[in-house]
Coordinates of N, CA and C and ligand atoms in Angstrom, one line a residue:
X1 N -20.1 12.2 22.8 CA -19.4 11.0 22.5 C -18.8 11.1 21.1
X2 N -17.6 10.6 20.9 CA -17.0 10.7 19.6 C -17.6 9.7 18.6
X3 N -17.7 10.1 17.4 CA -18.3 9.2 16.4 C -17.4 8.0 16.1
X4 N -18.0 6.9 15.9 CA -17.2 5.7 15.6 C -16.6 5.8 14.2
X5 N -15.3 5.5 14.1 CA -14.7 5.6 12.8 C -14.7 4.1 12.2
X6 N -15.3 4.0 11.1 CA -15.4 2.7 10.4 C -14.0 2.5 9.7
X7 N -13.4 1.3 9.8 CA -12.2 1.0 9.1 C -12.3 -0.2 8.2
X8 N -11.9 -0.1 7.0 CA -11.9 -1.2 6.1 C -10.4 -1.4 5.7
X9 N -9.8 -2.5 6.1 CA -8.4 -2.7 5.8 C -8.2 -3.6 4.6
X10 N -7.5 -3.1 3.6 CA -7.3 -3.9 2.4 C -5.8 -4.2 2.2
X11 N -5.4 -5.4 2.5 CA -4.0 -5.8 2.4 C -3.8 -6.7 1.2
X12 N -2.5 -6.8 0.8 CA -2.3 -7.8 -0.3 C -0.9 -7.5 -0.9
X13 N -0.5 -8.4 -1.8 CA 0.8 -8.2 -2.5 C 0.8 -7.1 -3.5
X14 N 2.0 -6.8 -4.0 CA 2.2 -5.7 -5.0 C 1.3 -6.0 -6.2
X15 N 0.7 -4.8 -6.7 CA -0.1 -4.9 -7.9 C -1.3 -5.8 -7.9
X16 N -1.8 -6.0 -6.7 CA -3.1 -6.8 -6.6 C -4.3 -6.0 -6.8
X17 N -4.1 -4.7 -7.0 CA -5.2 -3.8 -7.3 C -5.7 -3.1 -6.1
X18 N -5.0 -3.1 -5.0 CA -5.4 -2.5 -3.7 C -5.7 -1.0 -3.9
X19 N -4.8 -0.4 -4.6 CA -5.0 1.1 -4.7 C -6.3 1.5 -5.4
X20 N -6.5 0.8 -6.6 CA -7.8 1.2 -7.3 C -9.0 0.8 -6.5
X21 N -8.9 -0.4 -5.9 CA -10.1 -0.9 -5.2 C -10.4 0.0 -4.0
X22 N -9.3 0.3 -3.3 CA -9.5 1.2 -2.1 C -10.1 2.5 -2.4
X23 N -9.6 3.1 -3.5 CA -10.1 4.5 -3.8 C -11.6 4.4 -4.2
X24 N -11.9 3.3 -5.0 CA -13.3 3.2 -5.4 C -14.3 2.9 -4.3
X25 N -13.8 2.0 -3.4 CA -14.6 1.7 -2.2 C -14.8 2.9 -1.3
X26 N -13.7 3.7 -1.1 CA -13.8 4.9 -0.3 C -14.8 5.9 -0.9
X27 N -14.7 6.0 -2.2 CA -15.6 7.0 -2.9 C -17.1 6.6 -2.7
X28 N -17.3 5.3 -2.9 CA -18.7 4.8 -2.8 C -19.3 5.0 -1.4
X29 N -18.4 5.0 -0.4 CA -18.9 5.1 1.0 C -18.6 6.5 1.6
X30 N -17.9 7.3 0.9 CA -17.6 8.7 1.4 C -16.6 8.6 2.5
X31 N -15.7 7.6 2.4 CA -14.6 7.5 3.4 C -13.3 8.1 3.0
X32 N -12.4 8.3 3.9 CA -11.0 8.7 3.6 C -10.2 7.5 3.1
X33 N -9.0 7.8 2.5 CA -8.2 6.7 2.1 C -6.8 6.8 2.6
X34 N -6.2 5.8 3.0 CA -4.7 5.8 3.4 C -4.0 4.8 2.4
X35 N -3.1 5.4 1.6 CA -2.3 4.5 0.8 C -1.0 4.4 1.5
X36 N -0.9 3.4 2.4 CA 0.3 3.3 3.3 C 1.6 3.0 2.6
X37 N 1.5 2.4 1.4 CA 2.7 2.1 0.6 C 3.4 3.4 0.2
X38 N 2.6 4.5 0.0 CA 3.2 5.8 -0.4 C 4.1 6.3 0.7
X39 N 3.8 6.0 2.0 CA 4.7 6.4 3.1 C 6.0 5.7 3.0
X40 N 6.0 4.4 2.7 CA 7.2 3.6 2.6 C 8.0 4.0 1.3
X41 N 7.2 4.4 0.3 CA 7.9 4.8 -1.0 C 8.6 6.2 -0.7
X42 N 7.9 7.1 0.0 CA 8.5 8.4 0.3 C 9.8 8.3 1.1
X43 N 9.7 7.3 2.1 CA 10.9 7.1 2.9 C 12.0 6.6 2.0
X44 N 11.7 5.7 1.1 CA 12.7 5.1 0.2 C 13.3 6.2 -0.7
X45 N 12.4 7.0 -1.3 CA 12.8 8.0 -2.2 C 13.8 9.0 -1.5
X46 N 13.4 9.4 -0.3 CA 14.2 10.3 0.4 C 15.6 9.7 0.8
X47 N 15.5 8.4 1.2 CA 16.8 7.7 1.5 C 17.7 7.6 0.3
X48 N 17.1 7.3 -0.9 CA 17.9 7.2 -2.1 C 18.5 8.6 -2.4
X49 N 17.7 9.6 -2.3 CA 18.1 11.0 -2.6 C 19.3 11.4 -1.7
X50 N 19.2 11.0 -0.4 CA 20.3 11.4 0.5 C 21.5 10.4 0.5
X51 N 21.4 9.5 -0.4 CA 22.5 8.5 -0.5 C 22.6 7.6 0.7
X52 N 21.5 7.4 1.4 CA 21.6 6.6 2.6 C 21.7 5.1 2.3
X53 N 22.3 4.4 3.1 CA 22.4 2.9 2.9 C 21.1 2.3 3.4
X54 N 20.3 1.7 2.4 CA 19.0 1.2 2.8 C 19.0 0.1 3.8
X55 N 20.2 -0.5 4.0 CA 20.2 -1.6 5.0 C 20.6 -1.1 6.4
X56 N 20.9 0.2 6.4 CA 21.3 0.8 7.7 C 20.0 1.3 8.4
X57 N 19.5 0.5 9.4 CA 18.2 0.8 10.0 C 18.2 2.2 10.7
X58 N 19.3 2.6 11.4 CA 19.3 3.9 12.1 C 19.3 5.0 11.1
X59 N 20.1 4.9 10.0 CA 20.2 5.9 9.0 C 18.8 6.1 8.4
X60 N 18.1 5.0 8.1 CA 16.8 5.2 7.5 C 15.7 5.7 8.5
X61 N 15.9 5.3 9.7 CA 15.0 5.9 10.8 C 15.1 7.4 10.8
X62 N 16.4 7.9 10.7 CA 16.6 9.4 10.7 C 15.8 10.0 9.6
X63 N 15.9 9.4 8.4 CA 15.2 9.9 7.2 C 13.7 9.9 7.5
X64 N 13.1 8.8 8.0 CA 11.7 8.7 8.1 C 11.2 9.7 9.2
X65 N 12.0 10.0 10.2 CA 11.6 10.9 11.3 C 11.6 12.3 10.8
X66 N 12.5 12.6 9.8 CA 12.6 14.0 9.2 C 11.6 14.2 8.1
X67 N 10.9 13.2 7.7 CA 10.0 13.3 6.5 C 8.8 14.2 6.8
X68 N 8.6 15.2 5.9 CA 7.4 15.9 6.0 C 6.7 16.1 4.7
X69 N 6.1 15.1 4.2 CA 5.4 15.2 2.9 C 4.2 16.0 3.0
X70 N 3.9 16.7 1.9 CA 2.6 17.5 1.8 C 1.7 16.8 0.7
X71 N 0.5 16.5 1.2 CA -0.4 15.8 0.3 C -1.4 16.9 -0.1
X72 N -1.4 17.3 -1.4 CA -2.3 18.4 -1.8 C -2.9 18.2 -3.2
X73 N -4.2 18.2 -3.3 CA -5.0 18.0 -4.5 C -4.4 16.8 -5.3
X74 N -4.3 15.7 -4.7 CA -3.9 14.5 -5.4 C -2.5 14.4 -5.7
X75 N -1.7 15.4 -5.3 CA -0.2 15.4 -5.5 C 0.5 15.2 -4.2
X76 N 1.8 14.7 -4.3 CA 2.6 14.6 -3.1 C 3.9 15.4 -3.3
X77 N 4.2 16.2 -2.3 CA 5.4 17.1 -2.4 C 6.3 16.7 -1.2
X78 N 7.6 16.6 -1.6 CA 8.6 16.4 -0.6 C 9.7 17.5 -0.7
X79 N 9.8 18.2 0.4 CA 10.8 19.4 0.4 C 10.5 20.3 -0.9
X80 N 9.2 20.5 -1.1 CA 8.9 21.4 -2.2 C 8.9 20.7 -3.6
X81 N 9.4 19.5 -3.7 CA 9.5 18.8 -5.0 C 8.2 18.0 -5.2
X82 N 7.6 18.0 -6.4 CA 6.5 17.2 -6.7 C 7.0 15.8 -7.0
X83 N 6.7 14.8 -6.1 CA 7.3 13.5 -6.3 C 6.2 12.5 -6.6
X84 N 5.0 13.0 -6.9 CA 3.8 12.1 -7.2 C 4.2 10.9 -8.1
X85 N 4.8 11.3 -9.3 CA 5.1 10.2 -10.2 C 6.4 9.5 -9.8
X86 N 7.4 10.2 -9.4 CA 8.7 9.6 -9.1 C 8.6 8.5 -8.1
X87 N 7.7 8.6 -7.1 CA 7.7 7.5 -6.1 C 7.0 6.3 -6.6
X88 N 6.4 6.4 -7.7 CA 5.7 5.2 -8.3 C 6.6 4.3 -9.2
X89 N 7.8 4.8 -9.4 CA 8.8 4.1 -10.2 C 9.1 2.7 -9.6
X90 N 9.4 1.7 -10.4 CA 9.7 0.4 -9.9 C 10.9 0.4 -9.0
X91 N 11.9 1.2 -9.3 CA 13.1 1.1 -8.4 C 12.8 1.7 -7.0
X92 N 11.9 2.6 -7.0 CA 11.5 3.2 -5.6 C 10.6 2.1 -4.9
X93 N 9.8 1.4 -5.6 CA 9.0 0.3 -5.0 C 9.9 -0.8 -4.4
X94 N 10.9 -1.1 -5.1 CA 11.9 -2.1 -4.6 C 12.6 -1.6 -3.4
X95 N 13.0 -0.3 -3.5 CA 13.7 0.3 -2.3 C 12.8 0.4 -1.2
X96 N 11.5 0.6 -1.4 CA 10.5 0.7 -0.3 C 10.4 -0.6 0.4
X97 N 10.5 -1.7 -0.3 CA 10.4 -3.0 0.3 C 11.6 -3.3 1.1
X98 N 12.8 -2.6 0.8 CA 14.0 -2.8 1.6 C 13.9 -2.0 2.9
X99 N 13.4 -0.7 2.8 CA 13.3 0.1 4.0 C 12.2 -0.5 5.0
X100 N 11.2 -1.1 4.4 CA 10.1 -1.6 5.1 C 10.4 -2.8 6.0
X101 N 11.6 -3.4 5.9 CA 12.0 -4.5 6.7 C 12.4 -4.0 8.1
X102 N 12.7 -2.7 8.3 CA 13.3 -2.3 9.5 C 12.2 -2.0 10.6
X103 N 12.2 -2.6 11.7 CA 11.3 -2.4 12.8 C 11.2 -0.9 13.2
X104 N 12.3 -0.2 13.2 CA 12.3 1.2 13.6 C 11.5 2.1 12.6
X105 N 11.6 1.7 11.4 CA 10.9 2.5 10.3 C 9.4 2.2 10.4
X106 N 9.1 1.0 10.6 CA 7.6 0.6 10.8 C 7.0 1.3 12.0
X107 N 7.9 1.4 13.1 CA 7.4 2.0 14.3 C 7.1 3.5 14.1
X108 N 8.1 4.1 13.4 CA 7.9 5.6 13.1 C 6.7 5.9 12.3
X109 N 6.3 4.9 11.4 CA 5.2 5.2 10.5 C 3.9 4.8 11.2
X110 N 3.9 4.1 12.3 CA 2.7 3.5 12.9 C 1.7 4.6 13.3
X111 N 2.2 5.6 14.0 CA 1.2 6.7 14.5 C 0.8 7.6 13.3
X112 N 1.7 7.8 12.4 CA 1.3 8.6 11.2 C 0.1 7.9 10.5
X113 N 0.2 6.6 10.4 CA -0.9 5.8 9.7 C -2.2 5.9 10.5
X114 N -2.0 5.7 11.9 CA -3.2 5.7 12.7 C -3.9 7.1 12.6
X115 N -3.2 8.2 12.4 CA -3.8 9.5 12.4 C -4.7 9.7 11.2
X116 N -4.7 8.8 10.2 CA -5.6 8.9 9.1 C -7.0 8.4 9.4
X117 N -7.2 7.8 10.5 CA -8.5 7.3 10.9 C -9.4 8.4 11.3
X118 N -10.2 8.9 10.4 CA -11.1 10.0 10.7 C -12.5 9.7 10.3
X119 N -13.5 10.2 11.0 CA -14.9 10.0 10.7 C -15.2 10.5 9.3
X120 N -16.2 9.9 8.5 CA -16.9 8.7 9.0 C -16.2 7.4 8.9
X121 N -15.1 7.3 8.1 CA -14.4 6.1 8.0 C -13.2 6.2 7.1
X122 N -12.4 5.1 7.1 CA -11.2 5.0 6.4 C -11.0 3.7 5.6
X123 N -10.6 3.8 4.4 CA -10.2 2.5 3.7 C -8.6 2.6 3.7
X124 N -8.0 1.6 4.4 CA -6.6 1.6 4.5 C -6.0 0.5 3.7
X125 N -5.0 0.9 2.8 CA -4.5 -0.1 1.9 C -3.0 -0.3 2.2
X126 N -2.6 -1.6 2.3 CA -1.2 -1.8 2.5 C -0.9 -3.3 2.6
X127 N 0.0 -3.6 3.6 CA 0.4 -5.0 3.8 C 0.0 -5.5 5.2
X128 N 0.0 -4.5 6.2 CA -0.3 -4.9 7.6 C -1.4 -4.0 8.2
X129 N -2.3 -3.6 7.4 CA -3.3 -2.7 7.9 C -4.3 -3.4 8.8
X130 N -4.7 -4.6 8.4 CA -5.6 -5.4 9.3 C -4.9 -6.1 10.4
X131 N -3.6 -6.5 10.2 CA -2.9 -7.3 11.2 C -2.2 -6.4 12.3
X132 N -1.7 -5.3 11.9 CA -0.9 -4.5 12.9 C -1.5 -3.1 13.1
X133 N -1.7 -2.3 12.0 CA -2.0 -0.9 12.2 C -3.5 -0.7 12.7
X134 N -4.4 -1.4 12.1 CA -5.8 -1.2 12.4 C -6.5 -2.6 12.8
X135 N -6.0 -3.2 13.9 CA -6.5 -4.6 14.2 C -8.0 -4.5 14.5
X136 N -8.5 -3.3 14.8 CA -9.9 -3.2 15.2 C -10.8 -3.0 13.9
X137 N -10.3 -3.1 12.7 CA -11.0 -2.8 11.5 C -12.3 -3.6 11.4
X138 N -13.4 -2.9 10.9 CA -14.7 -3.6 10.8 C -14.6 -4.7 9.8
X139 N -13.9 -4.5 8.7 CA -13.7 -5.5 7.7 C -12.3 -5.5 7.2
X140 N -11.8 -6.8 7.2 CA -10.4 -7.0 6.7 C -10.4 -7.8 5.5
X141 N -9.7 -7.3 4.5 CA -9.7 -8.1 3.2 C -8.2 -8.4 2.9
X142 N -7.9 -9.5 2.4 CA -6.6 -9.9 1.8 C -6.9 -10.0 0.3
X143 N -6.4 -9.0 -0.4 CA -6.7 -9.0 -1.9 C -5.5 -9.6 -2.6
X144 N -5.8 -10.6 -3.4 CA -4.6 -11.2 -4.0 C -5.0 -11.5 -5.5
X145 N -4.0 -11.9 -6.3 CA -4.1 -12.3 -7.7 C -2.9 -13.0 -8.1
X146 N -2.9 -13.8 -9.1 CA -1.7 -14.5 -9.5 C -0.6 -13.5 -9.9
X147 N 0.6 -14.0 -9.9 CA 1.8 -13.1 -10.2 C 1.6 -12.6 -11.7
X148 N 1.1 -13.5 -12.6 CA 1.0 -13.2 -14.0 C -0.1 -12.1 -14.1
X149 N -1.2 -12.3 -13.5 CA -2.3 -11.3 -13.6 C -1.8 -9.9 -13.0
X150 N -1.1 -10.0 -12.0 CA -0.6 -8.7 -11.4 C 0.4 -8.0 -12.3
X151 N 1.3 -8.8 -12.9 CA 2.3 -8.3 -13.8 C 1.7 -7.6 -15.0
X152 N 0.6 -8.3 -15.5 CA -0.1 -7.8 -16.6 C -0.7 -6.4 -16.3
X153 N -1.3 -6.3 -15.1 CA -2.0 -5.1 -14.7 C -0.9 -4.0 -14.6
X154 N 0.2 -4.3 -14.0 CA 1.3 -3.3 -13.8 C 1.8 -2.9 -15.2
X155 N 1.9 -3.8 -16.1 CA 2.4 -3.5 -17.4 C 1.4 -2.5 -18.1
X156 N 0.1 -2.8 -18.0 CA -0.9 -1.9 -18.6 C -0.9 -0.5 -17.9
X157 N -0.7 -0.5 -16.6 CA -0.6 0.8 -15.9 C 0.5 1.6 -16.4
X158 N 1.7 1.0 -16.5 CA 2.9 1.7 -17.0 C 2.7 2.2 -18.4
X159 N 2.1 1.3 -19.2 CA 1.9 1.6 -20.6 C 1.0 2.9 -20.8
X160 N 0.0 3.0 -19.9 CA -0.9 4.1 -19.9 C -0.1 5.4 -19.6
X161 N 0.9 5.3 -18.8 CA 1.8 6.4 -18.5 C 2.9 6.6 -19.5
X162 N 2.9 5.8 -20.6 CA 3.9 6.0 -21.6 C 5.2 5.4 -21.2
X163 N 5.2 4.5 -20.2 CA 6.5 3.9 -19.8 C 6.5 2.4 -20.3
X164 N 7.6 2.1 -21.1 CA 7.7 0.8 -21.6 C 8.3 -0.2 -20.6
X165 N 7.7 -1.4 -20.5 CA 8.3 -2.4 -19.6 C 8.1 -3.7 -20.3
X166 N 8.6 -4.7 -19.5 CA 8.6 -6.1 -20.1 C 8.0 -7.0 -19.0
X167 N 7.0 -7.8 -19.5 CA 6.2 -8.6 -18.5 C 7.1 -9.5 -17.7
X168 N 8.1 -10.1 -18.4 CA 8.9 -11.1 -17.6 C 9.7 -10.4 -16.5
X169 N 10.2 -9.2 -16.8 CA 10.9 -8.4 -15.8 C 10.0 -8.0 -14.7
X170 N 8.8 -7.7 -15.0 CA 7.8 -7.3 -14.0 C 7.5 -8.4 -13.1
X171 N 7.3 -9.6 -13.7 CA 7.0 -10.8 -12.9 C 8.2 -11.1 -11.9
X172 N 9.4 -10.9 -12.4 CA 10.6 -11.1 -11.6 C 10.6 -10.1 -10.4
X173 N 10.4 -8.8 -10.8 CA 10.4 -7.8 -9.7 C 9.4 -8.0 -8.7
X174 N 8.2 -8.4 -9.1 CA 7.1 -8.5 -8.1 C 7.3 -9.8 -7.2
X175 N 7.9 -10.8 -7.8 CA 8.2 -12.0 -7.0 C 9.2 -11.7 -6.0
X176 N 10.2 -10.9 -6.4 CA 11.3 -10.5 -5.5 C 10.7 -9.7 -4.3
X177 N 9.8 -8.8 -4.7 CA 9.2 -7.9 -3.7 C 8.3 -8.7 -2.7
X178 N 7.5 -9.6 -3.3 CA 6.6 -10.5 -2.5 C 7.4 -11.3 -1.5
X179 N 8.6 -11.8 -2.0 CA 9.4 -12.6 -1.2 C 9.9 -11.9 0.0
X180 N 10.4 -10.6 -0.2 CA 10.9 -9.8 0.9 C 9.8 -9.5 1.8
X181 N 8.6 -9.1 1.3 CA 7.4 -8.8 2.1 C 7.0 -10.0 3.0
X182 N 7.0 -11.2 2.3 CA 6.5 -12.4 3.0 C 7.5 -12.8 4.1
X183 N 8.8 -12.6 3.9 CA 9.8 -13.2 4.8 C 10.2 -12.3 5.9
X184 N 9.9 -11.0 5.8 CA 10.5 -10.2 6.9 C 9.9 -10.6 8.2
X185 N 10.8 -10.3 9.3 CA 10.5 -10.7 10.6 C 9.3 -9.9 11.2
X186 N 9.3 -8.6 10.8 CA 8.2 -7.7 11.4 C 7.1 -7.5 10.4
X187 N 5.9 -7.7 10.9 CA 4.7 -7.4 10.0 C 4.8 -8.0 8.6
X188 N 5.1 -9.3 8.5 CA 5.2 -9.9 7.2 C 3.8 -9.9 6.5
X189 N 3.8 -10.0 5.2 CA 2.6 -10.0 4.4 C 1.8 -11.3 4.6
X190 N 0.9 -11.3 5.6 CA 0.1 -12.5 5.7 C -1.3 -12.0 6.0
X191 N -2.3 -12.8 5.6 CA -3.7 -12.4 5.9 C -3.9 -12.2 7.4
X192 N -4.5 -11.1 7.8 CA -4.8 -10.8 9.2 C -5.8 -11.8 9.7
X193 N -5.8 -12.1 11.0 CA -6.8 -13.0 11.6 C -8.2 -12.4 11.2
X194 N -9.0 -13.3 10.7 CA -10.4 -12.8 10.4 C -10.5 -12.2 9.0
X195 N -9.4 -12.1 8.3 CA -9.5 -11.4 7.0 C -10.2 -12.4 6.0
X196 N -10.9 -11.7 5.1 CA -11.5 -12.5 4.0 C -10.6 -12.4 2.8
X197 N -10.4 -13.5 2.2 CA -9.5 -13.6 1.0 C -10.2 -13.3 -0.2
X198 N -9.7 -12.4 -1.0 CA -10.4 -12.1 -2.3 C -9.4 -12.2 -3.4
X199 N -9.6 -13.2 -4.2 CA -8.7 -13.4 -5.4 C -9.3 -12.8 -6.6
X200 N -8.6 -11.7 -7.1 CA -9.1 -10.9 -8.1 C -8.6 -11.3 -9.5
X201 N -7.8 -12.4 -9.6 CA -7.2 -12.8 -10.9 C -8.2 -12.8 -12.0
X202 N -9.4 -13.3 -11.8 CA -10.4 -13.4 -12.9 C -11.6 -12.4 -12.7
X203 N -11.4 -11.4 -11.8 CA -12.5 -10.4 -11.6 C -12.1 -9.1 -12.2
X204 N -13.2 -8.3 -12.7 CA -12.9 -7.0 -13.1 C -12.8 -6.1 -11.9
X205 N -12.4 -4.8 -12.1 CA -12.3 -3.9 -11.0 C -13.7 -3.7 -10.4
X206 N -14.7 -3.6 -11.2 CA -16.1 -3.4 -10.7 C -16.5 -4.5 -9.8
X207 N -16.2 -5.8 -10.3 CA -16.6 -6.9 -9.6 C -15.9 -7.0 -8.2
X208 N -14.7 -6.6 -8.2 CA -13.9 -6.7 -7.0 C -14.4 -5.6 -6.0
X209 N -14.7 -4.4 -6.5 CA -15.2 -3.4 -5.6 C -16.6 -3.8 -5.1
X210 N -17.4 -4.3 -5.9 CA -18.8 -4.7 -5.5 C -18.7 -5.8 -4.4
X211 N -17.7 -6.7 -4.5 CA -17.6 -7.8 -3.5 C -17.2 -7.2 -2.2
X212 N -16.3 -6.2 -2.2 CA -15.9 -5.6 -0.9 C -17.1 -4.8 -0.3
X213 N -17.8 -4.1 -1.2 CA -19.0 -3.3 -0.6 C -20.0 -4.3 -0.1
X214 N -20.2 -5.4 -0.8 CA -21.2 -6.4 -0.3 C -20.8 -7.0 1.1
X215 N -19.5 -7.3 1.2 CA -19.0 -7.8 2.5 C -19.2 -6.7 3.6
X216 N -18.9 -5.4 3.2 CA -19.0 -4.3 4.2 C -20.4 -4.2 4.6
X217 N -21.3 -4.2 3.6 CA -22.8 -4.0 4.0 C -23.2 -5.2 4.9
X218 N -22.6 -6.3 4.6 CA -22.9 -7.5 5.5 C -22.6 -7.3 6.9
X219 N -21.6 -6.5 7.2 CA -21.2 -6.2 8.6 C -22.2 -5.4 9.3
X220 N -23.0 -4.7 8.5 CA -24.1 -3.8 9.1 C -25.4 -4.5 9.2
X221 N -25.5 -5.7 8.6 CA -26.8 -6.3 8.6 C -27.2 -6.9 10.0
Ligands
LIG301 O1 1.9 -0.8 -2.0 P1 3.2 -0.4 -2.5 O2 3.7 -1.1 -3.7 O3 3.1 1.1 -2.8 O4 4.2 -0.5 -1.3 C1 5.6 -0.4 -1.5 C2 6.3 -1.3 -0.5 O5 6.2 -0.8 0.8 C3 5.9 -2.7 -0.4 O6 6.5 -3.6 -1.3 C4 6.1 -3.1 1.0 O7 7.4 -3.6 1.2 C5 6.1 -1.8 1.8 N1 4.8 -1.7 2.5 C6 4.8 -2.3 3.8 N2 3.7 -2.1 4.6 C7 2.6 -1.4 4.1 C8 2.6 -0.8 2.8 C9 3.8 -1.0 2.0 O8 5.7 -2.9 4.2 N3 1.6 -1.2 4.9

């Protein structure tokens, strides 16, 4: 009999801390991680590079079907180019939210994302992990935080990388991105049925991780 794969789905808006929380939770449990946003970012990066019109669904579908990223020792390569840092840029994030509105793009990435579910378990981070991609998840979390708290975190992350930014521009960018993610017709950013809402505005990373682990352990009790 095949071993059951435990899935923890962590969805939420941009810069809610999903990435850091997911990798810490996965480490604590010895699970794999899926950063689904990176797949949308890679698609956007490649589309921008090929000069594709981001609003042209079929053109972007061609790009996503041809995508063959290589994930190696914490780095991501696309056609031999190390794009680990480049896909984290704000403009690529904004472009990702534009390609993510296309149903054909989401469909093409569906199986790719499902293939990450491997024993003993997976922590999947994104917007529709609990609602669409892994509806069978053992635990579904909707991780959120105020726009100001998220902008501040993003500001600090960029500063650590030596990138200068401006909080009010960041608040504006993330509101714009939230809006597109919330309003799209397919897989909009809404808490999955049965998801627990975790507001991390006033929590430290440790506190947030501990809450997720406590809820997960509660599913085993
Ligand atoms: O999480 P991250 O900021 O890397 O995601 C970039 C963009 O990709 C999001 O703003 C969203 O539009 C899209 N996305 C999505 N569904 C996911 C993950 C990301 O639509 N599961």
